[in-house]
GROMACS .gro file of C-alpha atoms in nm:
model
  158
    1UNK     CA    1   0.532  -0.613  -2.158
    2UNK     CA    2   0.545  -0.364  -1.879
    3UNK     CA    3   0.558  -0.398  -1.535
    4UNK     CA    4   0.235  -0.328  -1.433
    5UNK     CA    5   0.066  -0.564  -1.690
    6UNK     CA    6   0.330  -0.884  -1.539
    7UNK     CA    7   0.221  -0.774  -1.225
    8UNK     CA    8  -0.167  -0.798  -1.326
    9UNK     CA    9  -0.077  -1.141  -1.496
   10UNK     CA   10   0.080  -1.276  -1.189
   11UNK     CA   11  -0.170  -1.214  -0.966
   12UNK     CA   12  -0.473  -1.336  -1.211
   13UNK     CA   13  -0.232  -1.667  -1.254
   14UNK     CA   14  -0.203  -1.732  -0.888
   15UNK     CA   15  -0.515  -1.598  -0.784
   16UNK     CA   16  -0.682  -1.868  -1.056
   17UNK     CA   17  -0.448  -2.132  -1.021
   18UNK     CA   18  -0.296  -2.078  -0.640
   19UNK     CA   19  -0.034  -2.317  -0.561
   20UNK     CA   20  -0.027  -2.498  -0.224
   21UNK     CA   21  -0.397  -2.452  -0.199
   22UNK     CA   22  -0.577  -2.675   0.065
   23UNK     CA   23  -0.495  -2.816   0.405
   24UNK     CA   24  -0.251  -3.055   0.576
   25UNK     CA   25  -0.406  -3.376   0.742
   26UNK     CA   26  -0.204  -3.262   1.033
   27UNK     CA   27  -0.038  -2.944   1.101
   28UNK     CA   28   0.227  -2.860   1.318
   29UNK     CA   29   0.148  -2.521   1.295
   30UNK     CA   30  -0.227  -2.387   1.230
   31UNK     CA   31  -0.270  -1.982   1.197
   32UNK     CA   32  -0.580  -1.796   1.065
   33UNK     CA   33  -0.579  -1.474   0.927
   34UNK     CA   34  -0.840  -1.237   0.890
   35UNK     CA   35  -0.865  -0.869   0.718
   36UNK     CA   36  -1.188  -0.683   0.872
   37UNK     CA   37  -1.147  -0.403   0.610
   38UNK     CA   38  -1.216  -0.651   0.352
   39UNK     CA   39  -1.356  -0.951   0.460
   40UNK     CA   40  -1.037  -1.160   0.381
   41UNK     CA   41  -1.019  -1.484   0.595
   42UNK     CA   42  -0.704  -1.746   0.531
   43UNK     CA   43  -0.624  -2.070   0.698
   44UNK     CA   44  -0.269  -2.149   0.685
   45UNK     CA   45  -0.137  -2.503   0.794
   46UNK     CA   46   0.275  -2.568   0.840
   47UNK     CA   47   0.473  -2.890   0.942
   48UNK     CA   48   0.800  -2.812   1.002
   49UNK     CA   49   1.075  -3.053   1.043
   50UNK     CA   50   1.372  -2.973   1.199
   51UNK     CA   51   1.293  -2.594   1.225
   52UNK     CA   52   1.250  -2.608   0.811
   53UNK     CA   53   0.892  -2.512   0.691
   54UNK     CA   54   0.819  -2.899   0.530
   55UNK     CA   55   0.503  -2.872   0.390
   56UNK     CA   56   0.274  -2.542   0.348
   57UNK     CA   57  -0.081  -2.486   0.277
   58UNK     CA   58  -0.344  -2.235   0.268
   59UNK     CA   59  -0.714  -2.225   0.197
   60UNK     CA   60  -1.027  -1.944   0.261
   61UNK     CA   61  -1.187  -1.699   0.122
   62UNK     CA   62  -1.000  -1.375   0.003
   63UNK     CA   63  -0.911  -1.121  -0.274
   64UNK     CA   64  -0.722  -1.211  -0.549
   65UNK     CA   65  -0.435  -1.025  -0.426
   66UNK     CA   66  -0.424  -1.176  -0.091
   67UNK     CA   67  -0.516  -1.504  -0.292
   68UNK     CA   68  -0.178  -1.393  -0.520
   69UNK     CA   69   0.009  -1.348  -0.188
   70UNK     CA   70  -0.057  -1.639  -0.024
   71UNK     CA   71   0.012  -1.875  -0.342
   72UNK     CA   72   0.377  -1.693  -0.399
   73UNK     CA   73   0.453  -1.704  -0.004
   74UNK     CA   74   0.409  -2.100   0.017
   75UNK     CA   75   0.654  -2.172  -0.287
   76UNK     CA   76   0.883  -1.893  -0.138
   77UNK     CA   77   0.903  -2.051   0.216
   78UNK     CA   78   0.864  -2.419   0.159
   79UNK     CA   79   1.228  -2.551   0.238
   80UNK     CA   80   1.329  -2.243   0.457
   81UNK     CA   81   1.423  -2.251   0.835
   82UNK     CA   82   1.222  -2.055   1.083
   83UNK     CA   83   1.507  -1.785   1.055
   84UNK     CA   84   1.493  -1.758   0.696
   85UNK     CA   85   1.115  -1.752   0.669
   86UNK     CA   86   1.098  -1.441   0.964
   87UNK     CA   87   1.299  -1.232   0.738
   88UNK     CA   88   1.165  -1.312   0.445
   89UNK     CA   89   0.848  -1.176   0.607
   90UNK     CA   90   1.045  -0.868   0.724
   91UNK     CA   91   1.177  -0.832   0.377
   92UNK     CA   92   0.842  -0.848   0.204
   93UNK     CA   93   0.683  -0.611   0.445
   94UNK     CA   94   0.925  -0.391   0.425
   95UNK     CA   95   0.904  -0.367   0.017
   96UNK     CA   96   0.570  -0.296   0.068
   97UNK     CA   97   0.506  -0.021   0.358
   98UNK     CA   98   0.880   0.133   0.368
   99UNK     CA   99   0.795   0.365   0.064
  100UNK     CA  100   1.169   0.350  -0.022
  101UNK     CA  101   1.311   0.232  -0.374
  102UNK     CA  102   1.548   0.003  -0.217
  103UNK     CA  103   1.618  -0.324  -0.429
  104UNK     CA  104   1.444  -0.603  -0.341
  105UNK     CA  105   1.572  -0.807  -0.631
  106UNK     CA  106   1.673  -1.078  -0.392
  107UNK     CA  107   1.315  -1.139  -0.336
  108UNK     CA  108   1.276  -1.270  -0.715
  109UNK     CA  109   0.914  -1.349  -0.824
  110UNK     CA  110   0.785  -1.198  -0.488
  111UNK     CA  111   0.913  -0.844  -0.606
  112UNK     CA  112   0.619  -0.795  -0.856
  113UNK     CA  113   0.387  -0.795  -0.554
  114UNK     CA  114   0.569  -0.467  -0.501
  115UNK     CA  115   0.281  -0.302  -0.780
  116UNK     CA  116   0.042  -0.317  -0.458
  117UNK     CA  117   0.223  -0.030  -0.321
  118UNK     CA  118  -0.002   0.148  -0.614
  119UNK     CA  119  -0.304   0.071  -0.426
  120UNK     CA  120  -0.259   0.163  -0.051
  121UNK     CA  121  -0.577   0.046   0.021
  122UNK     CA  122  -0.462  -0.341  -0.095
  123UNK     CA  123  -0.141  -0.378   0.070
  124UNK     CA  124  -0.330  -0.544   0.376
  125UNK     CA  125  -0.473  -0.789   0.145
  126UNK     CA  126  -0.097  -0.856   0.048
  127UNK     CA  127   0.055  -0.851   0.397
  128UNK     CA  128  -0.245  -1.069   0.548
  129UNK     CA  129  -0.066  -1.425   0.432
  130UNK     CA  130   0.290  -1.286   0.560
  131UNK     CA  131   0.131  -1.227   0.912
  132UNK     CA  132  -0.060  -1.546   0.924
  133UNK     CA  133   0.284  -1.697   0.862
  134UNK     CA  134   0.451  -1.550   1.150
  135UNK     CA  135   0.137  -1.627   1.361
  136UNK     CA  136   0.146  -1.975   1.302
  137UNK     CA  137   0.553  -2.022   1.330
  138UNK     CA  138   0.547  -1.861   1.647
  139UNK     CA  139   0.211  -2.114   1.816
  140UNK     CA  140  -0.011  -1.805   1.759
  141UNK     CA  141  -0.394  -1.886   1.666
  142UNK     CA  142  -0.443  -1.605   1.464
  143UNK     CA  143  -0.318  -1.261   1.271
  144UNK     CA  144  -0.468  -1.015   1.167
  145UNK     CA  145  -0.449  -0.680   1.001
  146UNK     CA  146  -0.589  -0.478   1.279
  147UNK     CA  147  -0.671  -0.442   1.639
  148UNK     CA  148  -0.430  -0.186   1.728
  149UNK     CA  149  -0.214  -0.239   1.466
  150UNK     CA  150  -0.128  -0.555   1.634
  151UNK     CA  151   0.010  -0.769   1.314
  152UNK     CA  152   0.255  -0.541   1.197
  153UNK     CA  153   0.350  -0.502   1.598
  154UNK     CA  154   0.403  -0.891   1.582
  155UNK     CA  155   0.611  -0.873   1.241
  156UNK     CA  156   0.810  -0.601   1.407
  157UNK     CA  157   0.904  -0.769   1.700
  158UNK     CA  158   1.069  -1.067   1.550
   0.00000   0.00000   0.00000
């Protein structure tokens, strides 16, 4: 099976069957992220415990990419400290927009999502779930994938 068809299977899994889908009765942390290019709109609810991400869910409407995304960002965060969760989001971004062949084996399962790179016009819908996360961990109301470049500004800064 090659690459490109695992990374098609993933995505169609998740994007049919996301994991952590829904909302939390009551949310430490509340983000929502929206992508104007493509209409994508995600609600993301956290309760951290200790400054470890407890529960995680998600819900909207969106691609299945940014569906994909969010599903494989919940399981890979649930459990992690604020710390570990900021540069997790660095890490992912990073494998997506650096255009360098760096190993990101250390991101396991999330490394697949590295096929969007294929479709520059996607990797928004990919990042969109990673910026909503650092929205909401930092008491921010919202991401998104514009206005003056102003989520990848916020994933830069921290």
């Amino acid at each position: 099976m090659s690459l490109k068809s695992i990374y098609q299977e993933v995505i169609l899994d998740h994007n049919r069957k996301p994991r952590n889908y829904g909302a939390l009765r009551s949310p430490t942390h509340h983000a929502t992220g929206h992508n104007p290019l493509c209409g994508d709109r995600i609600e993301l609810d956290i309760n951290m415990l200790d400054g470890h991400i407890e529960e995680i869910a998600f819900q909207g409407e969106s691609c299945a990419i940014c569906k994909a995304s969010s599903s494989m960002m919940t399981n890979a965060v649930k459990g992690k400290s604020h710390q570990e969760a900021e540069a997790l989001i660095q890490e992912f971004r990073e494998m997506l927009v650096s255009g360098e062949d760096k190993n990101f084996d250390h991101l396991g399962r999330l490394k697949v999502l590295a096929g969007v790179r294929d479709l520059p016009t996607r990797v928004k819908c990919a990042i969109l779930p990673w910026h909503t996360l650092h929205a909401a961990m930092n008491s921010a109301d919202s991401a998104t994938t514009e206005a003056d470049d102003h989520a990848s500004k916020l994933v830069a800064n921290h």
